[in-house]
Amino acid sequence: MENAIAVRNLTKKYEGFTLNNISFQIPKGSIVGFVGENGAGKSTTIKAILGLLPVESGEIELLEHKVKFGDKETDYKEHIGVVFDESNFPGDLRVKYIHKVMKNMYHTWDDDKFCGLLKRFELPEGKKVKELSKGMKMKLSIAVALSHDSRLLILDEATSGLDPVIRDEILDIFREFIEDEEHTVFLSSHITSDIEKAADYVMMIHKGELLFQENKDEMLYSYGIVRGTKEQIDMIPGELVAGKEEGEFGCSALIKDKEKLTDSGYLDLAASSGQARPVIDRAGLEDILLYIVKTKERK
């Protein structure tokens, strides 16, 4: 399987923060959700892979092109659409004139596609950018990103602050985009429900460390939350535990494989002392992230 993004041993240092030797691959034809708390390193990673930051070490490839800070080659960028969480268009520029600017920047610019997206998004062509709502500005940015033969979309918190209806509409566009298996979406977001709806794979970063990259559906199928007494939680085989929580009214643990735990006979063993059987609940993506982060924080 070919990769749209390949990163090997990427390190970027700031005072008080290090993006620490991260490596990952993003296969073509997929949507990858990139998650982590604010300050975890999501934006730093994205700026580094776009060549917008000098880095201490590492190799980066976008669409099989080696990326370096200050690289003057621009041809491969024709096929990369980038959307950040703020609009970068001049506030006094009217929507209907944006295509005149963009066609001078991209040889692959497609006026018909852009106009079609403006209609689909119901964007008011006569308004100035500064007169648009945040949701309209985001849809405008996405329309531009999709109108110059983009094969890779990289989005940094593009759905942040938008209402659920607009977010769902944008996620539908991403799903349509990857129907062509040469197209790929790399979506950084702290809105786990969006990632759960749209992503094929999930990557998690925490304090500059890449914790995992997993198939989303397999992860949601396998992971679970066991609730019981402290003694019962402590009986779970250590290799299955991804995180623990202790509260006033009981304990719980995030486990990596519900079926393996059930097949091990754990439930009967945990109830053999006369206590109620532990309960195994479904773990959503937000649950998984919270348990893992809180457990990391306690170590």
mmCIF file of C-alpha atoms in Angstrom:
data_model
loop_
_atom_site.group_PDB
_atom_site.id
_atom_site.type_symbol
_atom_site.label_atom_id
_atom_site.label_comp_id
_atom_site.label_asym_id
_atom_site.label_seq_id
_atom_site.Cartn_x
_atom_site.Cartn_y
_atom_site.Cartn_z
ATOM 1 C CA MET A 1 0.000 0.000 0.000
ATOM 2 C CA GLU A 2 1.390 3.395 -1.010
ATOM 3 C CA ASN A 3 1.644 6.185 1.545
ATOM 4 C CA ALA A 4 0.469 9.776 1.189
ATOM 5 C CA ILE A 5 2.592 10.785 4.198
ATOM 6 C CA ALA A 6 5.691 9.081 5.603
ATOM 7 C CA VAL A 7 7.485 10.477 8.648
ATOM 8 C CA ARG A 8 10.578 8.915 10.188
ATOM 9 C CA ASN A 9 12.265 9.951 13.450
ATOM 10 C CA LEU A 10 10.975 13.511 13.427
ATOM 11 C CA THR A 11 12.259 15.698 16.275
ATOM 12 C CA LYS A 12 11.517 19.373 16.862
ATOM 13 C CA LYS A 13 12.639 21.168 20.026
ATOM 14 C CA TYR A 14 11.288 24.286 21.690
ATOM 15 C CA GLU A 15 12.031 25.605 25.143
ATOM 16 C CA GLY A 16 9.843 23.504 27.403
ATOM 17 C CA PHE A 17 8.545 21.183 24.665
ATOM 18 C CA THR A 18 9.962 18.508 22.368
ATOM 19 C CA LEU A 19 8.308 16.686 19.506
ATOM 20 C CA ASN A 20 10.180 13.530 20.283
ATOM 21 C CA ASN A 21 11.395 11.224 17.510
ATOM 22 C CA ILE A 22 7.981 10.429 16.035
ATOM 23 C CA SER A 23 7.411 8.134 13.060
ATOM 24 C CA PHE A 24 4.210 7.261 11.213
ATOM 25 C CA GLN A 25 2.774 6.451 7.794
ATOM 26 C CA ILE A 26 -0.553 7.546 6.313
ATOM 27 C CA PRO A 27 -1.820 5.196 3.580
ATOM 28 C CA LYS A 28 -3.426 6.649 0.456
ATOM 29 C CA GLY A 29 -7.203 6.409 0.278
ATOM 30 C CA SER A 30 -7.782 6.847 4.009
ATOM 31 C CA ILE A 31 -8.949 9.384 6.578
ATOM 32 C CA VAL A 32 -6.626 9.552 9.570
ATOM 33 C CA GLY A 33 -7.700 11.313 12.750
ATOM 34 C CA PHE A 34 -4.852 12.944 14.675
ATOM 35 C CA VAL A 35 -5.855 13.474 18.295
ATOM 36 C CA GLY A 36 -4.364 14.794 21.511
ATOM 37 C CA GLU A 37 -4.972 17.458 24.123
ATOM 38 C CA ASN A 38 -4.168 21.124 23.455
ATOM 39 C CA GLY A 39 -0.398 21.543 23.503
ATOM 40 C CA ALA A 40 0.259 17.872 22.757
ATOM 41 C CA GLY A 41 2.114 18.651 19.521
ATOM 42 C CA LYS A 42 -0.533 18.299 16.792
ATOM 43 C CA SER A 43 0.030 21.709 15.180
ATOM 44 C CA THR A 44 3.809 21.428 15.512
ATOM 45 C CA THR A 45 3.704 18.075 13.725
ATOM 46 C CA ILE A 46 1.581 19.457 10.902
ATOM 47 C CA LYS A 47 3.763 22.541 10.399
ATOM 48 C CA ALA A 48 6.876 20.353 10.413
ATOM 49 C CA ILE A 49 5.562 17.929 7.779
ATOM 50 C CA LEU A 50 4.540 20.872 5.598
ATOM 51 C CA GLY A 51 8.097 22.203 5.749
ATOM 52 C CA LEU A 52 7.037 25.346 7.599
ATOM 53 C CA LEU A 53 9.437 24.725 10.503
ATOM 54 C CA PRO A 54 13.119 23.821 10.697
ATOM 55 C CA VAL A 55 13.530 20.536 12.594
ATOM 56 C CA GLU A 56 16.402 18.970 14.516
ATOM 57 C CA SER A 57 16.159 15.628 12.723
ATOM 58 C CA GLY A 58 13.885 13.384 10.708
ATOM 59 C CA GLU A 59 12.710 12.530 7.203
ATOM 60 C CA ILE A 60 9.372 13.619 5.761
ATOM 61 C CA GLU A 61 7.669 12.612 2.516
ATOM 62 C CA LEU A 62 4.415 14.029 1.166
ATOM 63 C CA LEU A 63 3.054 12.314 -1.938
ATOM 64 C CA GLU A 64 6.490 10.654 -2.314
ATOM 65 C CA HIS A 65 8.252 14.050 -2.324
ATOM 66 C CA LYS A 66 10.947 14.641 0.295
ATOM 67 C CA VAL A 67 10.062 17.750 2.291
ATOM 68 C CA LYS A 68 12.630 20.109 3.768
ATOM 69 C CA PHE A 69 12.334 23.503 5.414
ATOM 70 C CA GLY A 70 12.932 26.266 2.861
ATOM 71 C CA ASP A 71 12.470 23.912 -0.110
ATOM 72 C CA LYS A 72 11.892 26.011 -3.242
ATOM 73 C CA GLU A 73 10.197 23.251 -5.230
ATOM 74 C CA THR A 74 6.452 23.872 -5.406
ATOM 75 C CA ASP A 75 5.036 21.469 -8.004
ATOM 76 C CA TYR A 76 4.017 18.815 -5.463
ATOM 77 C CA LYS A 77 2.192 21.474 -3.407
ATOM 78 C CA GLU A 78 -0.342 21.801 -6.237
ATOM 79 C CA HIS A 79 -1.762 18.517 -4.964
ATOM 80 C CA ILE A 80 -1.881 19.344 -1.243
ATOM 81 C CA GLY A 81 -4.824 21.220 0.277
ATOM 82 C CA VAL A 82 -4.160 22.733 3.708
ATOM 83 C CA VAL A 83 -6.774 24.175 6.074
ATOM 84 C CA PHE A 84 -5.939 25.709 9.433
ATOM 85 C CA ASP A 85 -8.443 26.714 12.116
ATOM 86 C CA GLU A 86 -8.475 30.363 11.006
ATOM 87 C CA SER A 87 -9.233 31.868 7.598
ATOM 88 C CA ASN A 88 -6.155 33.388 5.934
ATOM 89 C CA PHE A 89 -7.958 35.334 3.216
ATOM 90 C CA PRO A 90 -7.972 39.161 3.316
ATOM 91 C CA GLY A 91 -11.058 40.339 5.166
ATOM 92 C CA ASP A 92 -12.080 42.876 2.504
ATOM 93 C CA LEU A 93 -11.863 40.359 -0.363
ATOM 94 C CA ARG A 94 -15.270 39.326 -1.699
ATOM 95 C CA VAL A 95 -15.945 35.608 -2.018
ATOM 96 C CA LYS A 96 -16.673 35.840 -5.749
ATOM 97 C CA TYR A 97 -13.183 37.257 -6.437
ATOM 98 C CA ILE A 98 -11.173 34.651 -4.525
ATOM 99 C CA HIS A 99 -10.848 32.458 -7.613
ATOM 100 C CA LYS A 100 -9.032 35.293 -9.438
ATOM 101 C CA VAL A 101 -6.371 35.287 -6.741
ATOM 102 C CA MET A 102 -6.083 31.521 -6.464
ATOM 103 C CA LYS A 103 -5.765 30.822 -10.187
ATOM 104 C CA ASN A 104 -2.559 32.891 -10.151
ATOM 105 C CA MET A 105 -1.183 30.697 -7.360
ATOM 106 C CA TYR A 106 -2.128 27.225 -8.640
ATOM 107 C CA HIS A 107 -1.607 25.974 -12.183
ATOM 108 C CA THR A 108 -4.165 23.256 -11.459
ATOM 109 C CA TRP A 109 -6.875 25.656 -10.258
ATOM 110 C CA ASP A 110 -10.380 24.634 -11.431
ATOM 111 C CA ASP A 111 -12.861 27.527 -11.576
ATOM 112 C CA ASP A 112 -15.840 25.272 -12.333
ATOM 113 C CA LYS A 113 -15.135 23.064 -9.336
ATOM 114 C CA PHE A 114 -14.731 26.069 -7.042
ATOM 115 C CA CYS A 115 -17.987 27.665 -8.226
ATOM 116 C CA GLY A 116 -19.771 24.350 -7.767
ATOM 117 C CA LEU A 117 -18.514 24.078 -4.189
ATOM 118 C CA LEU A 118 -19.597 27.656 -3.428
ATOM 119 C CA LYS A 119 -23.121 26.713 -4.505
ATOM 120 C CA ARG A 120 -23.059 23.431 -2.597
ATOM 121 C CA PHE A 121 -21.912 25.210 0.567
ATOM 122 C CA GLU A 122 -24.428 28.033 -0.004
ATOM 123 C CA LEU A 123 -21.705 30.628 0.394
ATOM 124 C CA PRO A 124 -22.792 34.224 -0.366
ATOM 125 C CA GLU A 125 -20.545 35.240 -3.257
ATOM 126 C CA GLY A 126 -21.180 38.952 -2.833
ATOM 127 C CA LYS A 127 -20.070 39.116 0.792
ATOM 128 C CA LYS A 128 -16.620 40.048 2.036
ATOM 129 C CA VAL A 129 -14.647 37.408 3.902
ATOM 130 C CA LYS A 130 -14.833 39.404 7.148
ATOM 131 C CA GLU A 131 -18.640 39.336 6.933
ATOM 132 C CA LEU A 132 -18.795 35.542 6.944
ATOM 133 C CA SER A 133 -19.496 33.435 10.019
ATOM 134 C CA LYS A 134 -16.758 31.108 11.283
ATOM 135 C CA GLY A 135 -18.550 28.147 9.721
ATOM 136 C CA MET A 136 -18.774 29.896 6.342
ATOM 137 C CA LYS A 137 -15.089 30.863 6.479
ATOM 138 C CA MET A 138 -14.160 27.241 7.158
ATOM 139 C CA LYS A 139 -16.308 25.986 4.284
ATOM 140 C CA LEU A 140 -14.689 28.605 2.048
ATOM 141 C CA SER A 141 -11.209 27.401 3.054
ATOM 142 C CA ILE A 142 -12.190 23.808 2.323
ATOM 143 C CA ALA A 143 -13.681 24.801 -1.045
ATOM 144 C CA VAL A 144 -10.358 26.412 -1.986
ATOM 145 C CA ALA A 145 -8.387 23.394 -0.743
ATOM 146 C CA LEU A 146 -10.474 21.094 -2.952
ATOM 147 C CA SER A 147 -10.270 23.222 -6.100
ATOM 148 C CA HIS A 148 -6.648 22.749 -7.188
ATOM 149 C CA ASP A 149 -6.341 19.022 -7.885
ATOM 150 C CA SER A 150 -5.650 18.190 -4.252
ATOM 151 C CA ARG A 151 -4.821 14.560 -3.550
ATOM 152 C CA LEU A 152 -3.952 15.123 0.090
ATOM 153 C CA LEU A 153 -5.927 17.273 2.526
ATOM 154 C CA ILE A 154 -4.213 18.317 5.755
ATOM 155 C CA LEU A 155 -6.509 19.985 8.257
ATOM 156 C CA ASP A 156 -5.567 21.422 11.643
ATOM 157 C CA GLU A 157 -8.638 21.771 13.898
ATOM 158 C CA ALA A 158 -10.741 22.581 10.828
ATOM 159 C CA THR A 159 -14.014 21.623 12.548
ATOM 160 C CA SER A 160 -13.274 23.352 15.859
ATOM 161 C CA GLY A 161 -15.980 25.784 16.944
ATOM 162 C CA LEU A 162 -18.445 24.759 14.237
ATOM 163 C CA ASP A 163 -21.976 23.607 14.965
ATOM 164 C CA PRO A 164 -22.769 19.884 14.593
ATOM 165 C CA VAL A 165 -24.735 20.294 11.347
ATOM 166 C CA ILE A 166 -21.882 22.066 9.544
ATOM 167 C CA ARG A 167 -19.326 19.609 10.970
ATOM 168 C CA ASP A 168 -21.351 16.678 9.687
ATOM 169 C CA GLU A 169 -21.602 18.272 6.237
ATOM 170 C CA ILE A 170 -17.827 18.753 6.118
ATOM 171 C CA LEU A 171 -17.187 15.149 7.207
ATOM 172 C CA ASP A 172 -19.442 13.968 4.363
ATOM 173 C CA ILE A 173 -17.246 15.902 1.927
ATOM 174 C CA PHE A 174 -14.128 14.220 3.302
ATOM 175 C CA ARG A 175 -15.721 10.784 2.887
ATOM 176 C CA GLU A 176 -16.636 11.624 -0.716
ATOM 177 C CA PHE A 177 -13.119 12.908 -1.340
ATOM 178 C CA ILE A 178 -11.446 9.599 -0.450
ATOM 179 C CA GLU A 179 -13.753 7.534 -2.682
ATOM 180 C CA ASP A 180 -10.927 8.045 -5.169
ATOM 181 C CA GLU A 181 -8.346 5.810 -3.504
ATOM 182 C CA GLU A 182 -5.565 8.207 -4.512
ATOM 183 C CA HIS A 183 -7.026 10.832 -2.165
ATOM 184 C CA THR A 184 -6.177 11.087 1.543
ATOM 185 C CA VAL A 185 -7.295 13.180 4.530
ATOM 186 C CA PHE A 186 -5.124 13.909 7.580
ATOM 187 C CA LEU A 187 -7.450 15.508 10.122
ATOM 188 C CA SER A 188 -6.168 16.957 13.390
ATOM 189 C CA SER A 189 -8.994 17.514 15.863
ATOM 190 C CA HIS A 190 -9.816 17.412 19.558
ATOM 191 C CA ILE A 191 -13.474 16.653 18.688
ATOM 192 C CA THR A 192 -13.414 12.903 19.152
ATOM 193 C CA SER A 193 -16.969 12.402 17.853
ATOM 194 C CA ASP A 194 -15.851 13.711 14.432
ATOM 195 C CA ILE A 195 -12.911 11.312 14.374
ATOM 196 C CA GLU A 196 -15.132 8.441 15.483
ATOM 197 C CA LYS A 197 -17.571 9.164 12.625
ATOM 198 C CA ALA A 198 -15.156 9.695 9.780
ATOM 199 C CA ALA A 199 -11.688 8.257 10.393
ATOM 200 C CA ASP A 200 -10.270 4.945 9.208
ATOM 201 C CA TYR A 201 -7.242 5.219 11.504
ATOM 202 C CA VAL A 202 -6.540 7.117 14.717
ATOM 203 C CA MET A 203 -3.187 8.519 15.830
ATOM 204 C CA MET A 204 -2.702 9.888 19.333
ATOM 205 C CA ILE A 205 0.000 12.273 20.485
ATOM 206 C CA HIS A 206 0.643 13.281 24.105
ATOM 207 C CA LYS A 207 3.315 15.741 25.240
ATOM 208 C CA GLY A 208 5.233 15.322 21.987
ATOM 209 C CA GLU A 209 5.173 11.501 22.098
ATOM 210 C CA LEU A 210 3.232 9.490 19.530
ATOM 211 C CA LEU A 211 1.373 6.930 21.661
ATOM 212 C CA PHE A 212 -0.339 4.847 19.001
ATOM 213 C CA GLN A 213 -1.685 4.596 15.452
ATOM 214 C CA GLU A 214 -4.495 2.065 15.130
ATOM 215 C CA ASN A 215 -7.371 1.038 12.894
ATOM 216 C CA LYS A 216 -10.325 2.905 14.397
ATOM 217 C CA ASP A 217 -12.982 0.233 13.891
ATOM 218 C CA GLU A 218 -10.773 -2.536 15.262
ATOM 219 C CA MET A 219 -9.885 -0.384 18.265
ATOM 220 C CA LEU A 220 -13.521 0.448 19.083
ATOM 221 C CA TYR A 221 -14.469 -3.228 18.674
ATOM 222 C CA SER A 222 -11.676 -4.554 20.884
ATOM 223 C CA TYR A 223 -11.337 -1.988 23.677
ATOM 224 C CA GLY A 224 -13.671 -1.954 26.653
ATOM 225 C CA ILE A 225 -14.110 -0.576 30.171
ATOM 226 C CA VAL A 226 -14.301 -2.980 33.112
ATOM 227 C CA ARG A 227 -16.070 -1.680 36.225
ATOM 228 C CA GLY A 228 -15.795 -3.383 39.610
ATOM 229 C CA THR A 229 -14.050 -3.303 42.967
ATOM 230 C CA LYS A 230 -10.354 -2.498 43.320
ATOM 231 C CA GLU A 231 -9.634 -6.164 44.010
ATOM 232 C CA GLN A 232 -11.450 -7.216 40.840
ATOM 233 C CA ILE A 233 -9.689 -4.604 38.700
ATOM 234 C CA ASP A 234 -6.308 -5.680 40.077
ATOM 235 C CA MET A 235 -7.071 -9.246 38.911
ATOM 236 C CA ILE A 236 -7.102 -8.226 35.218
ATOM 237 C CA PRO A 237 -3.984 -9.513 33.395
ATOM 238 C CA GLY A 238 -1.564 -6.584 33.155
ATOM 239 C CA GLU A 239 -0.926 -7.004 29.439
ATOM 240 C CA LEU A 240 -4.609 -6.216 28.737
ATOM 241 C CA VAL A 241 -4.765 -3.018 30.802
ATOM 242 C CA ALA A 242 -4.328 0.300 28.964
ATOM 243 C CA GLY A 243 -5.398 2.573 31.812
ATOM 244 C CA LYS A 244 -7.031 2.621 35.253
ATOM 245 C CA GLU A 245 -9.307 4.919 37.248
ATOM 246 C CA GLU A 246 -10.045 4.755 40.979
ATOM 247 C CA GLY A 247 -13.053 6.616 42.325
ATOM 248 C CA GLU A 248 -15.082 6.988 45.488
ATOM 249 C CA PHE A 249 -17.700 4.488 44.338
ATOM 250 C CA GLY A 250 -15.534 1.916 42.589
ATOM 251 C CA CYS A 251 -12.744 1.300 40.142
ATOM 252 C CA SER A 252 -12.504 0.811 36.406
ATOM 253 C CA ALA A 253 -9.927 -0.154 33.816
ATOM 254 C CA LEU A 254 -9.568 0.362 30.091
ATOM 255 C CA ILE A 255 -8.743 -2.976 28.492
ATOM 256 C CA LYS A 256 -7.350 -3.621 25.014
ATOM 257 C CA ASP A 257 -9.267 -6.814 24.191
ATOM 258 C CA LYS A 258 -12.749 -7.558 25.588
ATOM 259 C CA GLU A 259 -12.951 -11.000 23.980
ATOM 260 C CA LYS A 260 -9.590 -12.136 25.303
ATOM 261 C CA LEU A 261 -10.538 -11.023 28.807
ATOM 262 C CA THR A 262 -13.887 -12.844 28.647
ATOM 263 C CA ASP A 263 -12.326 -16.016 27.230
ATOM 264 C CA SER A 264 -9.748 -16.030 30.039
ATOM 265 C CA GLY A 265 -12.467 -16.821 32.593
ATOM 266 C CA TYR A 266 -11.820 -13.550 34.390
ATOM 267 C CA LEU A 267 -15.499 -12.732 35.025
ATOM 268 C CA ASP A 268 -16.185 -15.982 36.878
ATOM 269 C CA LEU A 269 -12.940 -15.717 38.816
ATOM 270 C CA ALA A 270 -13.643 -12.109 39.809
ATOM 271 C CA ALA A 271 -17.101 -13.095 41.104
ATOM 272 C CA SER A 272 -15.919 -16.231 42.947
ATOM 273 C CA SER A 273 -15.429 -14.389 46.231
ATOM 274 C CA GLY A 274 -19.152 -13.683 46.429
ATOM 275 C CA GLN A 275 -18.926 -10.190 44.947
ATOM 276 C CA ALA A 276 -21.090 -9.036 42.055
ATOM 277 C CA ARG A 277 -19.627 -9.800 38.628
ATOM 278 C CA PRO A 278 -17.670 -6.946 37.068
ATOM 279 C CA VAL A 279 -19.309 -5.176 34.128
ATOM 280 C CA ILE A 280 -17.633 -4.727 30.733
ATOM 281 C CA ASP A 281 -18.870 -1.617 28.860
ATOM 282 C CA ARG A 282 -18.129 -0.341 25.362
ATOM 283 C CA ALA A 283 -15.251 2.164 25.194
ATOM 284 C CA GLY A 284 -15.719 5.152 22.914
ATOM 285 C CA LEU A 285 -12.788 7.028 21.446
ATOM 286 C CA GLU A 286 -13.043 9.775 24.062
ATOM 287 C CA ASP A 287 -12.982 7.161 26.839
ATOM 288 C CA ILE A 288 -9.865 5.568 25.350
ATOM 289 C CA LEU A 289 -8.039 8.883 25.109
ATOM 290 C CA LEU A 290 -8.982 10.002 28.626
ATOM 291 C CA TYR A 291 -7.951 6.761 30.300
ATOM 292 C CA ILE A 292 -4.619 6.648 28.472
ATOM 293 C CA VAL A 293 -3.767 10.320 29.134
ATOM 294 C CA LYS A 294 -4.763 10.215 32.820
ATOM 295 C CA THR A 295 -2.758 7.047 33.361
ATOM 296 C CA LYS A 296 0.270 8.632 31.653
ATOM 297 C CA GLU A 297 -0.092 11.735 33.835
ATOM 298 C CA ARG A 298 0.005 9.650 37.021
ATOM 299 C CA LYS A 299 3.246 7.867 36.108
#
